[in-house]
Structure formats: C-alpha cells, structure tokens
Amino acid sequence: MGIIIQKFGGTSVGTGERLRQVAAIIQNTLHQNPVIAVVSAMSGTVKTEGTTSLLLEAARAAAAGEPFDEAIDRVERQHLLALDRAVESPELETDLIAFVQNELLRLRTFLEAIQVIREISPRSMDIVMATGERLSSRLLAGVLEDCGTPTDWLDLTHAVPEQETQVDPPFFRRLQQRLAEQCRPRNGRVPIISGFFGLVPGGLLAAVGRGYTDFTTALITAGLGKGVAEEMQVWKEVDGIYTADPRKVPTARVLRCITPAEAAELTYFGSEVLHPFTMERVTNAEVPIRIKNTFSPESPGTLIVQRPAGEKRGPVTAVTSKRGITTFTIQSHRMVNAYGFMAGVFGVLQRHGVVVDLISTSEVSVSCTVIDKASLLRAKADLEQLGKVSIESGRAILSVVGEGMKYTPGTAGKMFSALGAVNVNLEMITQGSSEINISCVVREEDTEIGLRAIHAQFMERE
Ligand code: ASP
Ligand code: MG
C-alpha cells in the first residue's frame, strides 16, 4: 500500500486531548497504510493566538528592544499542560518536559541577543518560528510512543543545504527530493515531521508565508511521487471544503469532490482551504489530496482530484467572497488608439509593489482590485500622471467557481440576476480566461446577502 502523508493543523494538535485523538487517527491509518505525519505548531481556534503568532510577536518585541517573556511563558504553559494531559508514562513525561524547557531556554537566550542588537534577520526569524513546529511534532511523537507506536521524530530546521542561495523552481524541486528521502518511513517506525523547513534563503515568511506546513507536506508528498505516495491528507477542524463558508451561508454543504483548479480558485478568492502553493505541487505529481476533520474522523471529507472526463456536474461547484477590497479606476482619453497605456499603469504598480487581483478594461479605462490599500496610495501620484484616478475602498469580491461553467451558457447571467434580485449593485465584473471563475465587486456591506443569493441560485436548486 502507498504511503499516506498526513498533515495536522495547529488546532488539531492544540491540547493534550487533541494530541491523543491525532495519535488514534494515525494508528487507525496504520492498519492499512504506512504513514508520514507532518505537524503544525500548536494553536487554539484563533490563529492569532497560536504558537507561531506568539513566537513572531516575541521576535518582533525583542528586535524592538522590548520585553518578550510573556509570549514565551504562554507557549511554555500551553505545551506543558498539553503533555501533562496527553502522556501517561512518567519517564516519557519527564523527558518531554525537559525537551520543552530546554528548547524554550535556548530560544529565550537567542531572543535576548536579538534584544541587544535590536535587529532580526530573516534567518533568525526562521530559527524562532521553527521552535513552534519542533515542539508540537516532538510532543506528538512522544504521545504516539506513549500509546505504543514507534516513531522517528524528524526536525527539518536545517533541511535546506547551506549552499542554496536562491529560491526558485529548481530550488523547490531539489528540496522536495531531499525531504522525501529524509522523511520516508524506515524500520516500521512512523516519521513525525516538524512542519517547517529551513533555513530558506531570504526567510520562510518571504518565500512561502504563513501556513507553510501545508507546503512542507506538499513538498514531501510530491518528492515521493505517484505510486509511492497514495494520498496527502490535511486534517483540520472542519469537515472539508464547503459550497460556501458555512458561517455566512447556513445552507452550505460539504463537497465530496473538487478539482485542483477549483480548489485553487477558492483559495485565491477568499476561502482558506490550503496554502496556495500546495495544490499545484501535489496534483502535478498526480497524488490526490483529502481534507479531513480531526474532530470527526468518520466524516468522508473532501477529495481534491481531477474529475473523470465526461462526468456530469452543475456549472458551479462553490461560491466564495473576499472582503477588505479596494478598487481603483484610471480613465484616460488618450487610451483610444494609443499603445503603452497599460504598460505605463502596470509599470507604476510594479514600482510600488501593488498586487492586483481582478482587472477589467474598456477602451478608456482600466479598473483593478487590490487588497493592500497602503501600497495603492503610495502609487497614486504616479498613476495620476497617466489619467484620472478614482479609488473606492470598503468593497468585496463575490466569485462563483466551477469547471462545469465552461460547457454551460448563462452562468454569468444567472449570477447577475440573482444579485440584482436582492438589490446588490455590481461595480466590476470579470471572468478568468480559464472560464472557471466569474467574479464581481460589490459594496462590503452587501457581501453576505449577495453570497447567499448566488448560493441559493446555483447550489440549492437541484
Ligand atoms: N504554524 C504555522 C502558521 O501558523 C504554519 C502552519 O500552520 O501551516 O503559519
Ligand atoms: Mg500526564
């Protein structure tokens, strides 16, 4: 049987009880398949209070010359409490307590040095962040040992070779081979992997960003490749990917299946599914991804996999929304029969580091959406050289996503009339050329009513 690579999110390993639940999930899987488990830093349900956030807060405080102890004390308390609850063997518990205290003592010493020099390099930041995954994975390995399952604990803090200096596609290809080789199960033991890889040139936060454990898991999975890896599983605190965010749309339901392209669109347009780099890497390797719920392991979850050709489906698979959007429009009369206007606009955006999501053009204007309003304001004066600029904030993007709409005429029309029927005004409309996403910009206060209307239109009429 192929290896199942299981990623456990921070909430899934957030307490002692949860660590034991995760151990049971791994043991259950082991009846059928070899397992590699990759673990994120411990967290509650609120990510901003999770270990990684506390560590980043401590690092920033230290670099500013401020006290950082409180954040590290919290991390220490959470881990000691969890292991007290999760581990029965007194010897093992003593070992683990010593491990946690030793790690955090080293971290405190390191942060003290940073407090003195008042500066933190990306490499030092990586070292601080790595502590979170090192602690959680070591704890999970201990809990499994406590339950009688032999493990190999593997820390990836120094997984990137010193001679690597540039983060580019060949870097990740080399790295995935290396990680797969290191993480393979050996001698019947379950590898428990810290879901962090370092020390990345320029820092992991810049190269990958938060949520890097998904990507670590993806690298290992893709490195093992089809045939060796049977499935990558992402264990979270939800039942899977929904037709819409269930907090906003009470009638939303879990999808049994979704294609990688659809899941990627949902990620870019507001649904927190997986780290955006993850999907492509794993599905290119032709390994399916399954999202599962740690708190309800019997639920089937959602499988991310290519749909067999010819399978019949509705046009829309899911709907999503993204708030906090700012739009800008530049109007130029010179655009008629002129060339170079677009290049001018995008040149300015590039110079100021403005990231745009949606773009819509007419002969005399171009409109774009951005998330980072501050970067747009920095670019404003330069944009004004090119035409009349208007900026609107407090907007949201509503999107419908589905591969089925390629073959179904009328999807856009239905979306717009559903929104019209609840008096939601559309300010900008775009359709990706891949024809699996139609998006529009609305006022932020219309997000939920709009989302419910399009969900009702497409998902509640079968
Ligand atoms: N713990 C890290 C974060 O919060 C990585 C992860 O959870 O994937 O960003
Ligand atoms: Mg105990």
Coordinates of C-alpha atoms and ligand atoms in Angstrom, one line a residue:
M1 CA 0.0 0.0 0.0
G2 CA 1.1 3.5 -0.7
I3 CA 2.2 6.0 2.0
I4 CA -0.4 8.4 3.4
I5 CA 1.1 11.7 4.2
Q6 CA -1.0 13.3 7.0
K7 CA -0.7 17.0 7.9
F8 CA -2.2 18.0 11.2
G9 CA -3.1 21.7 11.6
G10 CA -2.4 23.7 14.7
T11 CA -5.9 23.4 16.1
S12 CA -5.8 19.6 15.6
V13 CA -2.8 19.3 18.0
G14 CA -3.8 22.3 20.2
T15 CA -4.4 20.4 23.5
G16 CA -3.4 17.2 25.2
E17 CA -6.8 15.5 24.4
R18 CA -6.4 16.5 20.8
L19 CA -2.9 15.1 20.6
R20 CA -4.3 11.8 21.7
Q21 CA -7.0 12.0 19.1
V22 CA -4.4 12.6 16.4
A23 CA -2.4 9.6 17.7
A24 CA -5.5 7.5 17.3
I25 CA -6.1 8.7 13.8
I26 CA -2.5 7.8 12.9
Q27 CA -2.8 4.4 14.5
N28 CA -6.0 3.7 12.6
T29 CA -4.4 4.6 9.3
L30 CA -1.5 2.3 10.0
H31 CA -3.8 -0.7 9.8
Q32 CA -3.9 -0.2 6.1
N33 CA -1.0 2.1 5.0
P34 CA 2.4 3.4 6.1
V35 CA 2.0 7.0 7.4
I36 CA 4.2 10.1 7.5
A37 CA 2.8 12.7 9.8
V38 CA 3.6 16.4 9.4
V39 CA 2.7 18.7 12.3
S40 CA 1.9 22.4 12.5
A41 CA 2.6 24.4 15.7
M42 CA 0.0 24.2 18.4
S43 CA -2.9 26.6 18.2
G44 CA -6.3 27.3 19.5
T45 CA -9.1 28.0 17.1
V46 CA -7.8 31.6 16.8
K47 CA -4.7 31.6 14.7
T48 CA -3.5 34.9 16.0
E49 CA -3.2 33.3 19.5
G50 CA -1.4 30.2 18.2
T51 CA 2.2 29.4 18.9
T52 CA 3.5 30.7 15.6
S53 CA 1.9 34.1 16.2
L54 CA 3.2 34.2 19.7
L55 CA 6.7 33.5 18.5
L56 CA 6.5 36.1 15.8
E57 CA 5.2 38.6 18.4
A58 CA 8.1 37.7 20.7
A59 CA 10.7 38.1 17.9
R60 CA 9.3 41.5 16.9
A61 CA 9.3 42.7 20.5
A62 CA 12.9 41.5 21.0
A63 CA 14.0 43.3 17.8
A64 CA 12.4 46.5 19.1
G65 CA 14.2 46.1 22.4
E66 CA 11.0 45.4 24.3
P67 CA 10.2 42.5 26.7
F68 CA 9.1 39.3 25.1
D69 CA 8.8 37.0 28.1
E70 CA 5.1 36.9 28.4
A71 CA 4.6 35.4 24.9
I72 CA 7.2 32.7 25.6
D73 CA 5.7 32.0 29.0
R74 CA 2.4 31.4 27.3
V75 CA 3.9 29.0 24.8
E76 CA 5.6 27.1 27.7
R77 CA 2.4 26.8 29.7
Q78 CA 0.4 25.5 26.8
H79 CA 2.9 22.8 25.9
L80 CA 3.5 21.7 29.5
L81 CA -0.2 21.5 30.1
A82 CA -0.8 19.5 26.9
L83 CA 1.9 17.0 27.6
D84 CA 0.7 16.5 31.2
R85 CA -2.7 15.6 29.8
A86 CA -1.6 13.5 26.9
V87 CA 1.3 11.4 28.3
E88 CA 0.9 8.7 30.9
S89 CA 4.4 7.2 31.2
P90 CA 6.2 9.2 33.9
E91 CA 9.7 8.7 32.3
L92 CA 8.4 9.9 28.9
E93 CA 6.7 12.9 30.5
T94 CA 10.0 13.8 32.3
D95 CA 11.9 13.6 29.0
L96 CA 9.3 15.7 27.2
I97 CA 9.2 18.4 29.9
A98 CA 13.0 18.6 29.8
F99 CA 12.8 18.9 26.0
V100 CA 10.2 21.8 26.1
Q101 CA 12.1 23.7 28.8
N102 CA 15.4 23.3 27.1
E103 CA 14.1 24.5 23.7
L104 CA 12.5 27.5 25.3
L105 CA 15.5 28.3 27.4
R106 CA 17.6 28.3 24.2
L107 CA 15.0 30.5 22.5
R108 CA 15.0 33.0 25.3
T109 CA 18.8 33.3 25.2
F110 CA 18.6 33.8 21.4
L111 CA 15.9 36.5 21.8
E112 CA 17.9 38.2 24.5
A113 CA 20.8 38.6 22.0
I114 CA 18.3 40.0 19.4
Q115 CA 17.1 42.4 22.1
V116 CA 20.6 43.7 22.5
I117 CA 21.4 44.1 18.8
R118 CA 17.8 45.3 18.0
E119 CA 17.7 43.7 14.6
I120 CA 16.4 40.4 13.4
S121 CA 17.4 38.8 10.1
P122 CA 15.1 36.5 8.1
R123 CA 17.3 33.6 9.1
S124 CA 17.0 34.4 12.7
M125 CA 13.2 34.7 12.3
D126 CA 13.2 31.2 10.7
I127 CA 15.0 29.9 13.7
V128 CA 12.5 31.4 16.1
M129 CA 9.5 30.2 14.1
A130 CA 10.9 26.7 13.8
T131 CA 10.5 26.3 17.5
G132 CA 6.7 26.0 17.2
E133 CA 6.7 23.0 14.9
R134 CA 9.7 21.4 16.7
L135 CA 7.8 21.4 20.0
S136 CA 4.4 20.2 18.6
S137 CA 6.0 17.4 16.5
R138 CA 8.2 16.2 19.4
L139 CA 5.1 16.1 21.6
L140 CA 3.1 14.2 19.1
A141 CA 6.0 11.7 18.7
G142 CA 6.0 11.3 22.4
V143 CA 2.3 10.7 22.7
L144 CA 2.5 8.0 20.0
E145 CA 5.3 6.3 21.8
D146 CA 3.2 6.5 24.9
C147 CA 0.4 4.7 23.0
G148 CA 2.8 2.0 21.9
T149 CA 3.6 3.2 18.3
P150 CA 7.3 3.5 17.5
T151 CA 8.2 6.8 15.8
D152 CA 11.1 8.6 14.3
W153 CA 11.0 12.3 15.2
L154 CA 12.4 14.5 12.4
D155 CA 13.3 18.1 12.7
L156 CA 13.6 20.0 9.4
T157 CA 15.0 23.2 10.8
H158 CA 18.3 22.7 8.9
A159 CA 16.8 20.8 6.0
V160 CA 17.9 23.4 3.4
P161 CA 21.6 22.9 2.5
E162 CA 23.9 25.9 3.2
Q163 CA 24.9 26.3 -0.5
E164 CA 21.4 27.1 -1.6
T165 CA 21.2 30.9 -2.1
Q166 CA 18.2 31.4 -4.3
V167 CA 14.5 30.4 -4.0
D168 CA 13.3 29.4 -7.5
P169 CA 11.5 26.5 -9.0
P170 CA 14.7 24.3 -9.3
F171 CA 15.3 25.0 -5.6
F172 CA 12.0 23.5 -4.7
R173 CA 12.5 20.6 -7.0
R174 CA 15.8 19.8 -5.3
L175 CA 14.3 20.3 -1.9
Q176 CA 11.3 18.0 -2.5
Q177 CA 13.6 15.1 -3.4
R178 CA 15.7 15.7 -0.4
L179 CA 12.8 16.0 2.0
A180 CA 11.1 12.9 0.6
E181 CA 14.3 10.9 1.1
Q182 CA 14.7 12.1 4.7
C183 CA 11.1 11.6 5.6
R184 CA 10.5 8.1 4.2
P185 CA 9.3 5.6 6.8
R186 CA 12.1 3.3 8.0
N187 CA 12.1 0.1 10.1
G188 CA 8.4 0.2 10.7
R189 CA 8.6 3.4 12.6
V190 CA 6.3 6.4 11.9
P191 CA 8.1 9.5 10.9
I192 CA 6.8 12.5 12.8
I193 CA 7.9 15.6 10.9
S194 CA 8.2 19.2 12.2
G195 CA 6.0 21.1 9.6
F196 CA 8.6 23.7 9.0
F197 CA 11.6 23.7 6.6
G198 CA 14.5 26.0 7.0
L199 CA 16.7 27.8 6.7
V200 CA 15.3 29.2 3.5
P201 CA 17.4 31.9 1.7
G202 CA 15.6 35.2 2.4
G203 CA 13.4 33.6 5.1
L204 CA 10.5 31.2 5.0
L205 CA 8.0 34.0 5.7
A206 CA 9.0 35.8 2.5
A207 CA 9.4 32.7 0.4
V208 CA 6.2 30.9 1.4
G209 CA 4.4 32.8 4.1
R210 CA 2.2 31.7 7.0
G211 CA 0.6 28.3 6.5
Y212 CA 4.0 26.9 5.5
T213 CA 3.2 23.5 7.0
D214 CA 0.8 22.7 4.1
F215 CA 3.6 23.4 1.7
T216 CA 6.1 21.3 3.7
T217 CA 3.7 18.4 3.4
A218 CA 3.2 19.1 -0.3
L219 CA 7.0 19.0 -0.9
I220 CA 7.4 15.7 0.9
T221 CA 4.4 14.2 -1.0
A222 CA 5.5 15.5 -4.4
G223 CA 9.0 14.2 -3.7
L224 CA 7.7 10.7 -3.0
G225 CA 5.6 11.0 -6.1
K226 CA 2.7 9.0 -7.5
G227 CA 2.8 5.3 -6.7
V228 CA 4.9 5.8 -3.6
A229 CA 2.5 8.3 -2.1
E230 CA -1.1 7.2 -2.1
E231 CA -2.7 10.3 -0.7
M232 CA -2.0 13.6 1.1
Q233 CA -4.4 14.2 3.9
V234 CA -4.9 17.6 5.5
W235 CA -6.5 17.2 8.9
K236 CA -8.3 20.4 10.1
E237 CA -11.1 21.5 12.4
V238 CA -13.7 21.5 9.6
D239 CA -15.5 18.7 7.7
G240 CA -13.9 19.6 4.3
I241 CA -14.4 22.2 1.6
Y242 CA -17.9 23.7 1.6
T243 CA -20.1 25.0 -1.2
A244 CA -19.8 28.3 0.7
D245 CA -18.4 29.5 4.0
P246 CA -21.0 27.9 6.4
R247 CA -20.6 30.8 8.9
K248 CA -22.0 33.1 6.2
V249 CA -24.3 30.7 4.3
P250 CA -26.2 28.4 6.7
T251 CA -27.3 26.1 3.8
A252 CA -23.8 25.4 2.7
R253 CA -22.8 21.8 2.5
V254 CA -19.5 19.8 2.3
L255 CA -18.3 18.9 -1.2
R256 CA -17.3 15.3 -1.6
C257 CA -15.0 16.1 -4.5
I258 CA -13.5 19.2 -6.0
T259 CA -10.9 19.6 -8.8
P260 CA -7.5 21.1 -8.1
A261 CA -8.2 24.1 -10.3
E262 CA -11.5 24.8 -8.5
A263 CA -9.9 24.5 -5.1
A264 CA -7.1 26.8 -6.2
E265 CA -9.6 29.5 -7.3
L266 CA -11.4 29.2 -4.0
T267 CA -8.1 29.8 -2.2
Y268 CA -7.3 32.9 -4.2
F269 CA -10.8 34.3 -3.8
G270 CA -11.2 34.2 -0.1
S271 CA -11.7 30.6 1.2
E272 CA -9.0 29.4 3.4
V273 CA -8.6 25.9 2.0
L274 CA -4.9 25.2 1.7
H275 CA -1.7 27.2 1.3
P276 CA -1.9 28.3 -2.4
F277 CA 1.4 26.8 -3.4
T278 CA 0.3 23.4 -2.1
M279 CA -2.3 22.2 -4.6
E280 CA -0.3 22.6 -7.8
R281 CA 2.7 20.7 -6.5
V282 CA 0.7 17.8 -5.2
T283 CA -1.7 17.5 -8.1
N284 CA 1.1 17.8 -10.7
A285 CA 2.6 14.8 -9.0
E286 CA -0.8 13.2 -9.6
V287 CA -1.4 12.5 -5.9
P288 CA -4.9 13.2 -4.6
I289 CA -5.4 15.5 -1.6
R290 CA -8.1 14.8 1.0
I291 CA -9.3 17.3 3.6
K292 CA -10.5 15.6 6.8
N293 CA -11.8 16.7 10.2
T294 CA -9.8 15.7 13.2
F295 CA -12.8 16.1 15.4
S296 CA -15.0 13.9 13.3
P297 CA -12.7 11.4 11.6
E298 CA -15.6 9.3 10.3
S299 CA -16.8 12.1 8.0
P300 CA -15.8 11.5 4.5
G301 CA -14.1 14.9 4.0
T302 CA -13.4 16.4 0.6
L303 CA -11.2 14.8 -2.1
I304 CA -9.3 17.2 -4.4
V305 CA -8.8 15.2 -7.5
Q306 CA -9.2 15.6 -11.3
R307 CA -12.7 14.8 -12.4
P308 CA -13.1 11.9 -14.8
A309 CA -13.7 13.2 -18.3
G310 CA -17.4 13.4 -19.2
E311 CA -18.7 13.3 -15.6
K312 CA -21.8 15.4 -15.3
R313 CA -21.8 18.2 -12.9
G314 CA -23.6 21.5 -12.4
P315 CA -21.9 24.6 -13.7
V316 CA -20.9 26.0 -10.3
T317 CA -19.1 24.0 -7.6
A318 CA -18.8 26.6 -4.9
V319 CA -19.2 30.3 -4.2
T320 CA -16.9 32.5 -2.2
S321 CA -16.2 36.0 -1.0
K322 CA -13.3 38.2 -0.1
R323 CA -13.7 41.3 2.0
G324 CA -11.4 44.3 2.6
I325 CA -11.0 45.1 -1.1
T326 CA -10.1 48.5 -2.6
T327 CA -10.7 49.2 -6.3
F328 CA -9.2 51.9 -8.4
T329 CA -10.0 53.1 -11.9
I330 CA -7.9 55.1 -14.2
Q331 CA -9.6 56.9 -17.0
S332 CA -7.5 58.1 -19.9
H333 CA -8.9 59.6 -23.1
R334 CA -5.5 59.0 -24.6
M335 CA -6.2 55.3 -24.4
V336 CA -8.2 55.3 -27.7
N337 CA -5.8 54.1 -30.3
A338 CA -2.9 54.6 -28.0
Y339 CA -0.4 52.0 -27.0
G340 CA 1.7 51.9 -23.9
F341 CA -1.1 53.0 -21.5
M342 CA -1.4 49.6 -19.9
A343 CA 2.3 49.1 -19.8
G344 CA 2.5 52.5 -18.1
V345 CA -0.1 51.6 -15.5
F346 CA 1.4 48.2 -14.7
G347 CA 4.9 49.7 -14.6
V348 CA 3.7 52.1 -11.9
L349 CA 2.0 49.3 -10.0
Q350 CA 5.2 47.2 -10.2
R351 CA 7.4 50.0 -9.0
H352 CA 5.2 50.5 -5.9
G353 CA 4.7 46.7 -5.3
V354 CA 0.9 46.9 -5.7
V355 CA -0.6 43.4 -6.1
V356 CA -3.8 43.4 -8.1
D357 CA -6.4 40.6 -8.2
L358 CA -9.1 41.4 -10.7
I359 CA -8.7 43.6 -13.8
S360 CA -11.3 44.9 -16.1
T361 CA -10.7 47.2 -19.0
S362 CA -12.6 49.3 -21.5
E363 CA -11.2 51.4 -24.3
V364 CA -10.9 54.4 -22.0
S365 CA -10.4 53.0 -18.6
V366 CA -8.8 50.2 -16.5
S367 CA -10.1 49.1 -13.1
C368 CA -8.4 46.8 -10.7
T369 CA -8.9 45.4 -7.2
V370 CA -6.2 45.4 -4.6
I371 CA -6.0 44.1 -1.0
D372 CA -3.2 46.3 0.2
K373 CA -4.6 49.8 0.1
A374 CA -1.5 51.4 1.5
S375 CA 0.6 50.3 -1.5
L376 CA -2.0 51.7 -3.8
L377 CA -1.9 55.1 -2.1
R378 CA 1.8 55.2 -2.5
A379 CA 1.4 54.6 -6.2
K380 CA -1.5 57.2 -6.6
A381 CA 0.6 60.2 -7.5
D382 CA 2.4 58.3 -10.3
L383 CA -0.9 56.8 -11.6
E384 CA -2.3 60.3 -11.8
Q385 CA 0.3 61.1 -14.4
L386 CA -1.4 58.6 -16.7
G387 CA -5.1 59.6 -16.2
K388 CA -7.8 60.4 -13.8
V389 CA -7.7 58.1 -10.8
S390 CA -10.6 57.2 -8.5
I391 CA -10.2 54.9 -5.5
E392 CA -13.0 53.2 -3.7
S393 CA -12.5 51.1 -0.6
G394 CA -14.9 49.1 1.6
R395 CA -15.5 46.7 -1.3
A396 CA -15.8 42.9 -1.5
I397 CA -15.3 40.3 -4.3
L398 CA -18.0 37.7 -4.9
S399 CA -17.0 34.7 -7.0
V400 CA -18.6 31.6 -8.4
V401 CA -16.2 28.8 -9.2
G402 CA -16.8 25.7 -11.2
E403 CA -15.3 23.8 -14.1
G404 CA -18.7 23.0 -15.3
M405 CA -19.4 26.5 -16.4
K406 CA -17.1 26.1 -19.4
Y407 CA -19.9 24.0 -21.0
T408 CA -22.9 25.8 -19.6
P409 CA -24.0 29.0 -21.2
G410 CA -25.9 31.5 -19.0
T411 CA -24.0 31.2 -15.7
A412 CA -22.9 34.8 -15.6
G413 CA -26.4 36.0 -16.4
K414 CA -27.9 33.9 -13.6
M415 CA -25.3 35.2 -11.2
F416 CA -26.0 38.8 -12.0
S417 CA -29.8 38.4 -12.0
A418 CA -29.6 36.7 -8.6
L419 CA -27.7 39.6 -7.2
G420 CA -30.0 42.1 -8.9
A421 CA -33.0 40.4 -7.3
V422 CA -31.6 41.3 -3.9
N423 CA -30.6 44.8 -4.9
V424 CA -26.9 44.2 -4.8
N425 CA -25.1 46.6 -7.2
L426 CA -22.2 45.2 -9.2
E427 CA -19.3 47.6 -9.7
M428 CA -17.0 45.4 -11.7
I429 CA -17.3 42.1 -13.5
T430 CA -14.6 39.7 -14.6
Q431 CA -14.3 36.2 -15.9
G432 CA -11.0 34.4 -15.8
S433 CA -10.0 33.1 -19.3
S434 CA -9.9 29.6 -17.9
E435 CA -13.7 30.0 -17.5
I436 CA -13.9 28.5 -14.1
N437 CA -14.4 31.7 -12.2
I438 CA -16.8 34.6 -12.6
S439 CA -16.2 37.4 -10.1
C440 CA -17.8 40.7 -9.3
V441 CA -17.1 43.6 -7.0
V442 CA -19.8 44.8 -4.6
R443 CA -20.0 47.0 -1.5
E444 CA -18.7 45.2 1.5
E445 CA -22.0 45.5 3.4
D446 CA -23.6 43.5 0.6
T447 CA -21.2 40.6 0.9
E448 CA -23.4 38.2 2.9
I449 CA -26.7 38.9 1.2
G450 CA -25.0 38.6 -2.2
L451 CA -23.3 35.4 -1.3
R452 CA -26.5 33.8 0.0
A453 CA -28.3 34.9 -3.2
I454 CA -25.8 33.3 -5.5
H455 CA -25.6 30.2 -3.4
A456 CA -29.3 29.8 -3.5
Q457 CA -29.3 30.3 -7.2
F458 CA -26.7 27.7 -8.0
M459 CA -26.4 25.3 -5.1
E460 CA -29.9 25.0 -3.7
R461 CA -31.9 24.1 -6.8
E462 CA -31.2 20.5 -7.5
Ligands
ASP1 N1 2.2 27.3 12.2 C1 2.4 28.0 11.0 C2 1.5 29.2 10.8 O1 0.6 29.4 11.6 C3 2.3 27.1 9.8 C4 1.1 26.4 9.6 O2 0.2 26.3 10.5 O3 0.9 25.9 8.5 O4 1.6 29.9 9.9
MG2 MG 0.3 13.0 32.4

